[in-house]
C-alpha atoms as one frame of an Amber mdcrd trajectory, in Angstrom:
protein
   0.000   0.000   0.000   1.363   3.039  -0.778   0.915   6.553   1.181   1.590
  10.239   0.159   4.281  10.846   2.015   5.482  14.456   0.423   5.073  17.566
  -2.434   7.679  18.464  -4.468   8.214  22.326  -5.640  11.209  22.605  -8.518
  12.712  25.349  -9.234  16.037  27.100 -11.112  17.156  28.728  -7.980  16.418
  27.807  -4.473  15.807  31.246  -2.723  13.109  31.647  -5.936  11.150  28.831
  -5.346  11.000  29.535  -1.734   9.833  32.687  -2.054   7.371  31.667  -4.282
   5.991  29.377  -1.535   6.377  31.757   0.864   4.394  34.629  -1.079   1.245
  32.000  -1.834   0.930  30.521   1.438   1.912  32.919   3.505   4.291  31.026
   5.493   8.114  30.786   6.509   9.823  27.334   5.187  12.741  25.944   7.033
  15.995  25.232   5.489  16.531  21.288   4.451  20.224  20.161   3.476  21.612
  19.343   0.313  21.698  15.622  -1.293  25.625  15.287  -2.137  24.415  12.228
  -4.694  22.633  14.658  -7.332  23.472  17.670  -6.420  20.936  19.446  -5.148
  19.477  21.531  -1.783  15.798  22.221  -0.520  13.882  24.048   1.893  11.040
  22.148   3.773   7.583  23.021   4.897   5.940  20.854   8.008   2.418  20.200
   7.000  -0.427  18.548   9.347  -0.894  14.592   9.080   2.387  13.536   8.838
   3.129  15.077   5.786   5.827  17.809   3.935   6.708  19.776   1.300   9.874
  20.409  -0.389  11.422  23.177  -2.488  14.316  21.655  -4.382  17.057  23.202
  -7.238  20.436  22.183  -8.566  22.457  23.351  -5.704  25.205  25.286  -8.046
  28.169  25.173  -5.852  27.804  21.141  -5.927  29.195  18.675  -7.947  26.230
  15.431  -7.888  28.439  12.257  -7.351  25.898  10.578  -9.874  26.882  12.938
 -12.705  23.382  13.991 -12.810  20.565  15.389 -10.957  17.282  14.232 -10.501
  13.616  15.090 -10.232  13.665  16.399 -13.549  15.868  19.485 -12.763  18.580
  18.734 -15.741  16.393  20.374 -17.682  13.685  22.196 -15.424  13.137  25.273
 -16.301  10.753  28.111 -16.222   8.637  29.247 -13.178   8.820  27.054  -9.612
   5.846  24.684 -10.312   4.769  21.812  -8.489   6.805  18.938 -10.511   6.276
  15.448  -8.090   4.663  13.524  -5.403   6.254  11.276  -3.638   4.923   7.962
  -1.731   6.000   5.879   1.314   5.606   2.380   0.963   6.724  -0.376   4.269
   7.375  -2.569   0.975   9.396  -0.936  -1.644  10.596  -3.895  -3.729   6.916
  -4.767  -4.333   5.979  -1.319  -5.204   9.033  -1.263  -7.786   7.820  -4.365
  -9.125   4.242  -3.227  -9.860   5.461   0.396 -11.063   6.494   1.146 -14.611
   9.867   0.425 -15.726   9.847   4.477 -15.819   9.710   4.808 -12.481  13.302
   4.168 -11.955  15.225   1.658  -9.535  15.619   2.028  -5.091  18.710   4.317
  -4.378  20.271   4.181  -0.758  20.519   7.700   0.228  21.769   9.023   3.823
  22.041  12.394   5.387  22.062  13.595   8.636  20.058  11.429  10.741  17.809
  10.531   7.869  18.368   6.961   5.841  16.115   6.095   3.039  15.650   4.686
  -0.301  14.047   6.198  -3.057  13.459   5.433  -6.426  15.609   7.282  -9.486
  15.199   6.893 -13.127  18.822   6.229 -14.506  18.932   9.878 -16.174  16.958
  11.407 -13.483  14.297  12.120 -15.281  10.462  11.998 -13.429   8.430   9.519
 -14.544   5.865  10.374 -16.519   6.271  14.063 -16.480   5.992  13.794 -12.777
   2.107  11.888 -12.646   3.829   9.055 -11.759   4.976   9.195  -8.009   8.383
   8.654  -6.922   8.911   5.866  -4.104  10.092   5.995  -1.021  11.376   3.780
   1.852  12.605   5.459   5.098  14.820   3.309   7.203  13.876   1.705  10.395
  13.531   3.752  13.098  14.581   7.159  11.447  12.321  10.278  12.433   9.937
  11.334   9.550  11.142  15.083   8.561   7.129  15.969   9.338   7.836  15.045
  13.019  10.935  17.063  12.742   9.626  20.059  11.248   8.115  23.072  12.666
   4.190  23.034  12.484   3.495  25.745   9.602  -0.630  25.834  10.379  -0.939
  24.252   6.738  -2.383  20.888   5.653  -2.907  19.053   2.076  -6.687  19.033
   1.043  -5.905  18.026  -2.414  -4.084  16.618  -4.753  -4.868  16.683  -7.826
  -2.848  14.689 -10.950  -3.644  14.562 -14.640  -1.632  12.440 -17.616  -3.074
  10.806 -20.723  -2.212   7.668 -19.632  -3.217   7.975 -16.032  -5.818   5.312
 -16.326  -3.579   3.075 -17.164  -0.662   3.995 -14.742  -3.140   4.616 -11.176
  -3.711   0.649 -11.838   0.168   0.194 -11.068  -0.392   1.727  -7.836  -1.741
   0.695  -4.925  -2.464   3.811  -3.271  -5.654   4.733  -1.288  -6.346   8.253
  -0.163  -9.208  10.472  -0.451  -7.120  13.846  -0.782  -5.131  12.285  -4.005
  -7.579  12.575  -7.339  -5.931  10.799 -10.255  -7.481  11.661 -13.842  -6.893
  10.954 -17.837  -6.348  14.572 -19.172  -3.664  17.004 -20.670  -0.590  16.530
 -17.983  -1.076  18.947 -14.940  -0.705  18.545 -10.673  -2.688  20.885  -8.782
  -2.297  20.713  -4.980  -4.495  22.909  -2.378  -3.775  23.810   1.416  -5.732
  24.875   4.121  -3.292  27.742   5.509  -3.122  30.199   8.372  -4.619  32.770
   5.499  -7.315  30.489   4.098  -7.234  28.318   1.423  -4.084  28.253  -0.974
  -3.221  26.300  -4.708  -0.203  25.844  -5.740
């Protein structure tokens, strides 16, 4: 079974997408880290029910030991957009099995305090423009970053996920939850928050 576990925000430049977050929900993030393997740094927002949202660019002073990014930011570019969703699963090699080849194999990733594995297409592309969620496994006894995080006032209400294909690719997932609407349509993610200021899209 899988379960949302986090948002993703991408962006060109890391103080841009934050402050794009910032500005439309009205609310401070907290800084993340940076993930040495692709390169990359992100700012995190605690949201209610165990869940989180991350901002996350090509950090530009980094190097990524895999000799590419991922989430899609190789060649992100434009505006800070919501780009991926990204679900916890107690089972991962099962999940990888029933996923699209697309979808990308388990990496081991570590830093800090946190341990998990997550799954990468080989060029670090997102799968399916992004309507396909990424996987994730966090290691045993490791503190979700939700229950690290400071609590922002804001929760998920909806998300929302359009593809062509998406009839075909919500039967390779086994994911249940009432906030998460999956449709066939032109490609788009839509996700809204209850926030301190009232209701927010992003």
């Amino acid at each position: 079974m899988l379960k949302l576990d986090h948002v993703a925000i991408a962006c060109t430049d890391l103080s841009e997408g934050t402050a794009w977050v910032e500005e439309r929900l009205n609310v401070k993030l907290q800084p993340g880290g940076q993930h040495a393997r692709y390169g990359t740094h992100n700012t995190l927002l605690g949201l209610a029910d165990g869940l989180y949202l991350e901002v996350i660019a090509i950090d530009p002073e980094a190097t990524p030991e895999a000799g590419h990014s991922w989430f899609g930011l190789d060649h992100f570019s434009g505006p800070p957009r919501l780009a991926n969703w990204i679900c916890q699963t107690d089972d991962l090699e099962s999940a990888v099995a029933k996923a699209p080849p697309e979808a990308g194999s388990p990496r081991a990733l570590t830093r800090g305090d946190l341990e998990w594995q997550i799954t990468v297409p080989d060029d670090g592309a997102l799968p399916f423009q992004g309507a396909f969620p990424t996987l994730i496994a966090w290691g045993q006894g490791v503190v979700h970053p939700s229950d690290q995080l400071s609590d922002s006032g804001c929760r998920l209400v909806s998300l929302s996920v359009k593809h062509p294909e998406m009839g075909r690719l919500s039967e390779m997932m086994d994911l249940a939850d009432e906030r998460v609407t999956l449709e066939e349509g032109a490609f788009g993610m839509r996700a809204t928050f209850v926030t301190p200021s009232g209701l927010r899209t992003l």
